[in-house]
Coordinates of C-alpha atoms in Angstrom, one line a residue:
M1 CA 0.0 -0.1 -0.1
S2 CA 1.3 3.5 -0.8
L3 CA 1.0 7.1 0.7
K4 CA 0.8 9.4 -0.9
I5 CA 1.1 13.8 0.3
K6 CA 1.3 16.6 -2.0
H7 CA 1.8 20.6 -0.7
L8 CA -0.6 22.6 -2.3
N9 CA 0.2 25.4 -1.3
G10 CA 3.6 27.1 0.6
D11 CA 1.8 26.7 3.9
T12 CA -0.7 24.2 5.6
T13 CA -2.9 22.0 2.7
F14 CA -2.1 19.2 2.1
L15 CA -4.0 16.1 0.0
L16 CA -3.6 12.7 1.7
T17 CA -3.6 9.5 -1.3
F18 CA -4.1 6.6 1.0
S19 CA -3.9 3.2 -1.8
P20 CA -4.7 -0.7 -0.9
T21 CA -1.8 -2.7 -2.4
E22 CA -3.3 -4.6 -5.7
Q23 CA -4.3 -2.0 -8.6
H24 CA -7.3 -2.1 -10.3
P25 CA -7.4 -1.1 -14.3
A26 CA -11.3 0.6 -13.3
L27 CA -11.2 4.3 -12.7
N28 CA -15.0 5.5 -11.6
R29 CA -16.5 9.4 -12.4
Y30 CA -14.3 10.8 -9.8
G31 CA -10.7 9.7 -10.6
H32 CA -10.4 7.5 -7.9
P33 CA -9.1 3.8 -8.4
P34 CA -10.5 0.9 -5.9
G35 CA -9.7 0.9 -2.0
T36 CA -8.6 4.5 -2.3
F37 CA -8.9 7.0 0.6
T38 CA -8.2 10.9 -0.6
V39 CA -8.3 13.5 2.5
L40 CA -7.7 17.4 1.4
V41 CA -6.0 19.5 4.8
D42 CA -6.8 23.0 5.6
P43 CA -7.7 24.3 2.1
W44 CA -7.0 28.1 1.3
L45 CA -5.3 28.4 -2.1
S46 CA -5.4 32.5 -2.6
G47 CA -6.9 35.3 -1.7
P48 CA -6.5 37.4 2.0
S49 CA -6.7 35.5 4.8
T50 CA -9.1 38.1 7.8
M51 CA -9.7 37.5 11.4
W52 CA -12.4 39.7 12.8
H53 CA -11.0 42.6 10.7
P54 CA -7.8 43.2 8.2
K55 CA -6.6 45.4 11.6
F56 CA -6.1 42.8 13.8
L57 CA -4.9 40.0 11.2
L58 CA -4.6 40.1 7.4
S59 CA -2.7 37.1 5.9
K60 CA -1.2 36.8 2.5
H61 CA 0.4 33.7 0.0
T62 CA 4.1 34.7 -0.5
V63 CA 4.5 32.1 -2.5
P64 CA 1.3 30.8 -5.5
S65 CA -0.5 27.9 -5.2
C66 CA -0.4 25.6 -7.3
I67 CA -3.6 25.0 -8.1
S68 CA -5.6 27.3 -8.6
N69 CA -8.8 26.3 -7.6
L70 CA -9.8 23.0 -6.3
S71 CA -11.9 21.9 -9.6
E72 CA -8.4 20.5 -11.0
I73 CA -7.9 17.5 -8.3
A74 CA -9.9 14.7 -7.8
E75 CA -12.5 14.9 -5.5
P76 CA -11.6 14.0 -1.9
N77 CA -13.8 11.8 0.1
V78 CA -13.0 14.3 3.5
V79 CA -12.1 17.9 3.3
L80 CA -10.4 18.0 6.8
V81 CA -10.1 21.5 8.6
S82 CA -8.2 21.9 11.5
Q83 CA -9.1 25.3 12.9
D84 CA -11.9 27.8 12.3
K85 CA -9.7 30.7 11.9
P86 CA -9.9 31.7 8.2
D87 CA -6.2 30.4 7.6
H88 CA -7.4 27.6 7.7
C89 CA -11.5 27.6 7.5
H90 CA -10.8 29.6 4.2
E91 CA -14.1 30.4 3.0
P92 CA -13.2 31.3 -0.6
T93 CA -11.1 28.3 -1.3
L94 CA -14.2 25.9 0.7
R95 CA -16.5 27.6 -2.0
Q96 CA -14.6 26.0 -4.6
L97 CA -16.4 22.3 -3.5
D98 CA -19.4 21.4 -5.4
P99 CA -21.8 21.5 -2.7
T100 CA -24.0 18.5 -5.2
S101 CA -21.0 15.9 -4.8
S102 CA -22.4 12.6 -3.0
L103 CA -18.2 12.3 -2.4
T104 CA -17.0 14.7 0.0
N105 CA -18.3 15.4 3.1
V106 CA -16.0 18.2 6.0
L107 CA -15.0 16.7 8.7
A108 CA -13.9 19.8 10.9
M109 CA -13.5 20.9 14.5
P110 CA -16.2 22.1 16.4
A111 CA -16.0 25.7 16.2
A112 CA -15.5 25.2 11.9
A113 CA -17.9 23.5 11.4
K114 CA -20.0 26.1 12.6
K115 CA -18.9 28.5 10.9
I116 CA -19.1 26.2 7.9
R117 CA -22.5 25.1 8.4
G118 CA -23.0 29.1 9.0
M119 CA -21.7 29.9 4.7
K120 CA -24.5 27.5 4.1
H121 CA -22.3 25.7 0.0
F122 CA -23.0 22.6 1.3
H123 CA -25.8 20.1 3.0
P124 CA -25.8 20.1 6.4
S125 CA -25.6 16.5 6.4
H126 CA -22.1 16.8 4.8
V127 CA -20.9 18.9 7.6
H128 CA -19.9 17.2 10.8
A129 CA -18.3 18.3 13.8
L130 CA -15.3 16.2 15.4
P131 CA -16.2 14.9 18.8
V132 CA -13.6 15.1 21.1
Y133 CA -11.1 11.8 20.8
S134 CA -11.7 9.6 24.0
S135 CA -10.7 5.9 24.9
K136 CA -14.4 5.2 26.3
D137 CA -16.2 6.4 23.7
E138 CA -16.9 4.5 20.2
D139 CA -18.5 7.5 19.2
S140 CA -15.7 10.1 19.9
I141 CA -13.8 8.2 16.4
I142 CA -15.2 8.8 13.1
R143 CA -14.8 5.4 11.2
F144 CA -15.0 5.0 7.8
Y145 CA -15.7 1.4 5.6
I146 CA -13.6 0.8 2.5
P147 CA -15.5 -2.4 0.8
P148 CA -13.2 -5.3 0.5
L149 CA -11.8 -5.0 -3.3
T150 CA -13.4 -7.9 -4.8
P151 CA -16.7 -10.7 -3.4
G152 CA -14.9 -12.7 -0.5
G153 CA -12.1 -10.0 0.3
T154 CA -11.5 -8.3 3.4
S155 CA -12.9 -4.5 4.2
G156 CA -11.0 -2.3 4.9
E157 CA -11.2 0.5 7.8
A158 CA -10.2 4.6 8.0
T159 CA -10.2 6.3 10.9
I160 CA -10.1 9.9 11.9
A161 CA -10.0 11.7 15.3
Y162 CA -9.7 15.1 17.1
V163 CA -7.1 15.3 19.7
P164 CA -7.2 19.1 20.5
A165 CA -5.0 20.8 24.4
K166 CA -7.1 21.4 27.5
M167 CA -7.8 24.6 28.8
D168 CA -5.9 26.5 25.5
V169 CA -6.8 29.8 26.3
S170 CA -6.1 30.4 22.2
G171 CA -7.3 27.3 21.0
L172 CA -5.5 26.9 18.5
H173 CA -3.8 23.6 19.6
N174 CA -4.7 19.8 18.3
A175 CA -3.8 16.9 16.2
I176 CA -5.4 14.8 14.7
G177 CA -5.0 11.0 14.2
I178 CA -5.6 9.8 10.4
T179 CA -5.3 5.6 10.3
Y180 CA -6.0 4.0 7.0
R181 CA -6.3 0.2 7.3
P182 CA -6.4 -1.1 3.0
P183 CA -9.6 -3.5 1.7
T184 CA -7.5 -6.4 0.3
A185 CA -9.3 -8.8 -3.0
A186 CA -9.9 -12.4 -2.5
P187 CA -7.8 -15.2 -2.7
L188 CA -8.2 -17.0 -6.3
R189 CA -9.3 -20.6 -4.7
A190 CA -11.3 -18.5 -2.0
Q191 CA -15.0 -18.8 -1.6
H192 CA -17.3 -15.7 -2.0
T193 CA -19.5 -13.9 -0.1
P194 CA -20.9 -10.4 -1.0
P195 CA -19.5 -7.6 0.9
S196 CA -22.4 -6.7 3.9
S197 CA -21.7 -3.8 6.7
T198 CA -23.3 -2.6 9.2
C199 CA -23.5 1.2 10.7
S200 CA -25.1 3.8 12.6
N201 CA -25.8 7.9 12.4
F202 CA -24.0 8.3 8.9
S203 CA -24.0 7.0 5.4
F204 CA -22.9 7.9 1.2
P205 CA -26.3 8.3 0.4
N206 CA -24.2 6.0 -2.7
P207 CA -21.1 3.9 -3.3
Q208 CA -18.7 5.7 -4.9
Q209 CA -14.7 5.9 -5.6
Y210 CA -11.1 7.2 -4.8
Q211 CA -8.1 7.4 -6.4
L212 CA -5.0 5.0 -5.5
N213 CA -1.0 6.1 -5.1
N214 CA 2.0 4.6 -3.9
M215 CA 2.5 4.4 0.1
P216 CA 4.3 4.2 2.9
P217 CA 5.7 1.8 5.4
T218 CA 2.9 0.2 7.7
P219 CA 3.1 -1.9 11.2
P220 CA 2.5 -4.8 11.5
D221 CA -0.9 -7.3 11.8
T222 CA -2.8 -5.6 14.5
P223 CA -2.7 -7.6 17.4
N224 CA -5.4 -9.9 19.3
Q225 CA -5.5 -8.0 22.3
R226 CA -5.0 -4.7 23.3
P227 CA -0.9 -4.8 24.2
R228 CA 0.3 -2.6 27.3
S229 CA 2.7 -0.9 26.0
L230 CA 4.2 1.1 22.7
S231 CA 6.4 -1.1 22.7
A232 CA 4.5 -4.5 21.7
S233 CA 4.0 -2.1 18.0
T234 CA 6.6 -2.9 15.5
N235 CA 10.3 -2.2 14.0
P236 CA 11.2 0.7 13.0
S237 CA 11.9 0.3 9.3
T238 CA 14.2 3.2 7.4
L239 CA 13.1 5.0 4.0
S240 CA 15.7 5.5 0.8
T241 CA 14.0 8.6 -0.4
A242 CA 14.9 9.0 -4.5
S243 CA 14.5 12.7 -4.9
S244 CA 16.2 15.3 -2.4
T245 CA 18.4 14.9 -0.1
S246 CA 17.5 13.2 3.5
P247 CA 19.1 11.1 6.1
A248 CA 19.4 7.3 5.4
L249 CA 16.8 5.2 6.5
S250 CA 15.9 0.7 5.9
Q251 CA 15.3 -0.7 3.7
T252 CA 12.6 -2.2 4.4
S253 CA 10.4 1.0 2.4
S254 CA 10.8 4.1 0.3
V255 CA 10.0 6.9 0.2
S256 CA 10.3 9.3 -3.6
T257 CA 9.7 12.5 -4.0
V258 CA 7.6 13.4 -7.2
P259 CA 7.2 17.6 -8.3
T260 CA 4.7 16.4 -10.5
T261 CA 1.0 18.4 -11.6
S262 CA -2.1 18.1 -9.5
H263 CA -4.6 15.6 -11.1
S264 CA -7.5 17.2 -13.0
L265 CA -11.3 15.8 -11.8
H266 CA -11.9 13.1 -14.0
A267 CA -7.8 12.0 -13.9
H268 CA -6.2 8.7 -14.8
S269 CA -7.5 6.9 -11.1
P270 CA -9.9 3.4 -10.8
S271 CA -13.0 2.6 -9.7
F272 CA -14.6 1.3 -6.5
H273 CA -17.3 1.4 -3.4
S274 CA -17.0 4.6 -1.1
P275 CA -17.0 3.9 2.3
S276 CA -19.9 4.4 4.7
F277 CA -19.2 7.6 7.4
H278 CA -20.5 6.1 10.7
T279 CA -18.6 6.8 14.1
H280 CA -20.0 2.5 15.4
T281 CA -17.4 -0.4 14.7
H282 CA -18.6 -2.0 11.6
T283 CA -19.1 -6.0 10.9
H284 CA -15.8 -7.3 7.5
S285 CA -17.3 -9.3 4.8
T286 CA -14.1 -11.9 4.8
S287 CA -14.5 -15.0 2.9
S288 CA -15.7 -17.8 3.9
T289 CA -13.8 -20.8 3.4
N290 CA -12.9 -24.4 5.6
S291 CA -9.3 -23.2 5.1
S292 CA -7.4 -21.3 7.1
R293 CA -4.7 -20.6 3.9
H294 CA -7.5 -19.6 1.6
H295 CA -8.4 -16.9 4.2
P296 CA -7.2 -13.0 3.3
R297 CA -3.6 -11.8 5.7
P298 CA -5.0 -9.1 8.2
A299 CA -3.9 -6.4 6.0
K300 CA -1.4 -3.5 8.1
T301 CA -2.2 -0.2 8.5
L302 CA -0.7 3.6 7.8
S303 CA -1.5 6.1 10.4
V304 CA -0.4 9.8 10.3
I305 CA -1.2 12.9 12.9
Y306 CA -1.7 16.5 11.3
S307 CA -0.6 19.2 14.0
P308 CA 0.2 22.5 12.6
H309 CA 0.4 24.8 15.7
G310 CA 1.1 21.0 18.0
V311 CA -0.2 19.8 20.9
A312 CA 2.1 18.2 23.9
Y313 CA 2.5 14.6 23.3
L314 CA 2.3 13.8 26.7
P315 CA -0.6 13.6 27.9
H316 CA -3.1 14.3 24.6
V317 CA -0.7 12.3 21.6
S318 CA 0.1 9.6 24.1
H319 CA -3.2 8.4 25.4
Y320 CA -4.1 8.8 21.9
A321 CA -1.7 6.7 20.6
T322 CA -1.7 4.4 23.6
T323 CA -5.5 3.7 23.2
H324 CA -5.3 3.7 19.5
L325 CA -2.8 3.3 17.7
V326 CA -1.4 0.1 19.2
P327 CA -4.7 -2.0 19.0
Q328 CA -4.7 -0.4 15.3
A329 CA -1.2 -1.8 15.0
A330 CA -0.6 1.8 13.2
L331 CA 2.8 1.9 14.7
P332 CA 5.8 2.7 14.4
L333 CA 3.7 6.1 13.0
T334 CA 4.4 6.9 9.2
T335 CA 3.9 10.2 9.1
L336 CA 4.3 13.2 10.8
I337 CA 3.3 16.5 9.3
H338 CA 4.2 19.2 11.7
G339 CA 5.1 23.3 11.6
F340 CA 9.1 23.2 12.3
D341 CA 9.2 27.3 13.6
R342 CA 8.1 28.4 16.8
V343 CA 6.4 31.4 17.2
E344 CA 5.3 32.7 19.7
N345 CA 2.8 35.6 21.5
P346 CA 3.0 37.7 24.9
W347 CA 0.7 35.8 27.3
Y348 CA -2.0 38.5 26.9
M349 CA -2.3 37.7 23.9
G350 CA -2.8 34.1 23.7
G351 CA 0.5 33.0 24.3
N352 CA 2.1 30.3 22.0
V353 CA 0.9 30.1 18.6
N354 CA 2.9 26.8 16.8
A355 CA 5.2 24.5 18.9
G356 CA 7.8 24.2 16.2
L357 CA 10.6 21.8 16.8
P358 CA 10.6 21.4 20.5
G359 CA 6.7 20.1 19.8
G360 CA 7.3 18.0 17.3
V361 CA 10.3 16.1 18.3
E362 CA 8.8 14.7 20.8
I363 CA 6.1 13.7 19.0
A364 CA 8.6 12.3 16.6
K365 CA 11.0 10.2 18.8
N366 CA 8.0 8.9 21.2
L367 CA 5.8 7.5 18.1
M368 CA 9.2 6.4 16.0
A369 CA 7.7 8.8 13.2
R370 CA 9.2 7.1 9.8
C371 CA 8.5 10.6 8.7
W372 CA 7.7 14.7 9.4
I373 CA 7.0 17.0 7.1
G374 CA 7.1 20.5 7.6
A375 CA 3.2 22.5 7.5
H376 CA 2.2 26.0 8.7
D377 CA 6.3 27.6 8.5
E378 CA 5.5 29.4 5.0
D379 CA 6.8 33.7 5.1
K380 CA 3.5 34.8 5.0
E381 CA 3.1 38.2 4.2
N382 CA 1.0 39.6 8.1
S383 CA 0.4 42.9 8.8
G384 CA -2.5 43.7 12.1
V385 CA -2.4 43.8 15.7
S386 CA -2.5 40.9 16.5
V387 CA 1.3 40.3 14.9
L388 CA 3.0 43.4 16.9
K389 CA 4.7 41.1 19.6
I390 CA 5.1 38.2 17.6
R391 CA 8.8 36.5 18.4
M392 CA 9.6 33.8 15.5
R393 CA 12.1 31.3 15.7
K394 CA 12.4 29.8 12.4
Y395 CA 14.5 26.5 12.5
G396 CA 15.9 25.2 9.4
L397 CA 15.7 21.9 7.3
D398 CA 18.6 21.1 8.3
E399 CA 18.8 21.9 12.2
V400 CA 16.0 20.0 12.7
R401 CA 17.2 16.7 10.6
E402 CA 20.3 17.3 13.4
L403 CA 18.1 17.2 16.3
V404 CA 16.3 14.8 14.7
R405 CA 20.1 12.4 14.8
R406 CA 20.7 13.3 17.9
E407 CA 17.4 12.5 19.9
W408 CA 17.4 8.6 17.8
N409 CA 19.6 6.3 20.0
G410 CA 21.7 9.2 21.8
G411 CA 22.7 10.6 18.0
G412 CA 23.1 7.5 16.1
G413 CA 20.4 8.4 14.0
G414 CA 17.5 7.1 13.0
G415 CA 14.1 6.2 11.0
C416 CA 13.2 9.1 10.9
D417 CA 13.0 10.8 7.4
V418 CA 12.8 15.0 8.0
R419 CA 11.4 16.7 5.3
A420 CA 10.4 20.5 3.6
L421 CA 7.8 20.0 0.5
D422 CA 8.0 23.5 -1.9
C423 CA 5.1 23.6 -2.6
G424 CA 3.2 21.1 -5.4
E425 CA 5.7 19.2 -4.7
E426 CA 5.0 15.3 -3.9
L427 CA 6.3 13.3 -1.0
V428 CA 5.5 8.6 -2.2
M429 CA 6.2 6.5 0.6
R430 CA 5.8 2.8 -0.6
S431 CA 5.6 -0.2 1.8

């Protein structure tokens, strides 16, 4: 399987494409192959970003986005909005999405979901507020059922969880966790049963489709019982890179960067059923056979943590990791998307704005991240009273890599590939 991460602007708009290992010749009308799951993150393509009033905060891109309109990419399964601030929840860009799409659902932190519903652009049933993650509440995980690639195969699943900081005056600090377990095709000799699932609360109106690409390293099979510690997950692997310089990693997986143009709405991608959206568990469709050797082997799981402003590893991220990522066999973390630069305001203006390198390295080290991609570090053109007393500590890519190298194994190097993707650049991680 694979994960492709494309940086659409110079700041923190990304397109994530999760794909299974199996290839399929068919393409659907959305330009997606079977089993693929796509997430568009914090879309802001062009135009200013204003908070309350231009005299308070006015931000402009200094790097043009690699696309001019969201119609230039295939419709995503999910639009993920991590903040209600306009550089994450940008109304003119969100209005570029097709409000009649039966494929796309908007998942946003609560204040952003309220703001997006107020736009009256999307049908209310397609805009969902992310619940705060709790290990005691199954409904706090948003689950997407992905049908088997063929009858008799196993279903896949994507999950999204919202992990905000507690007592955060600024409301900026959170992490959003994404996992992806791919669906599989039936073994050649397996006896087939039709795919079935049960879910509650929400469902997409029609079967839909996604897009396939190449994916990053993933952890071991999901354990039968919940492990009690992070050490129960997989051995970290290293990555070899195809373009741009980065630390050498192991040989079980590969990473390559490919600067490419974005896909058109009906680009080259096979077609397939899209998942049901729900907040409860579901039953998987599997092949019925009398011999275990014909049963598809459980798939491994990819994992991403997206935290543009950062959030403390303890207790927030660690709780999510031990109670969700470990049972999902989703460690080591496939990719961390987190800023490098640290930004501070006076306490009366909210204090810390971006945790930057010091916060990111704790998450990357503790979750054994295979890749860390910088986010929200564009040198934007900012004006207004809210930025008059801003203090910023910028970290260069080499500086970040050196600190990560020292943190891994006491300076012996390790398995985290640190990247700063240019606008329009892609990173493809293959298992």
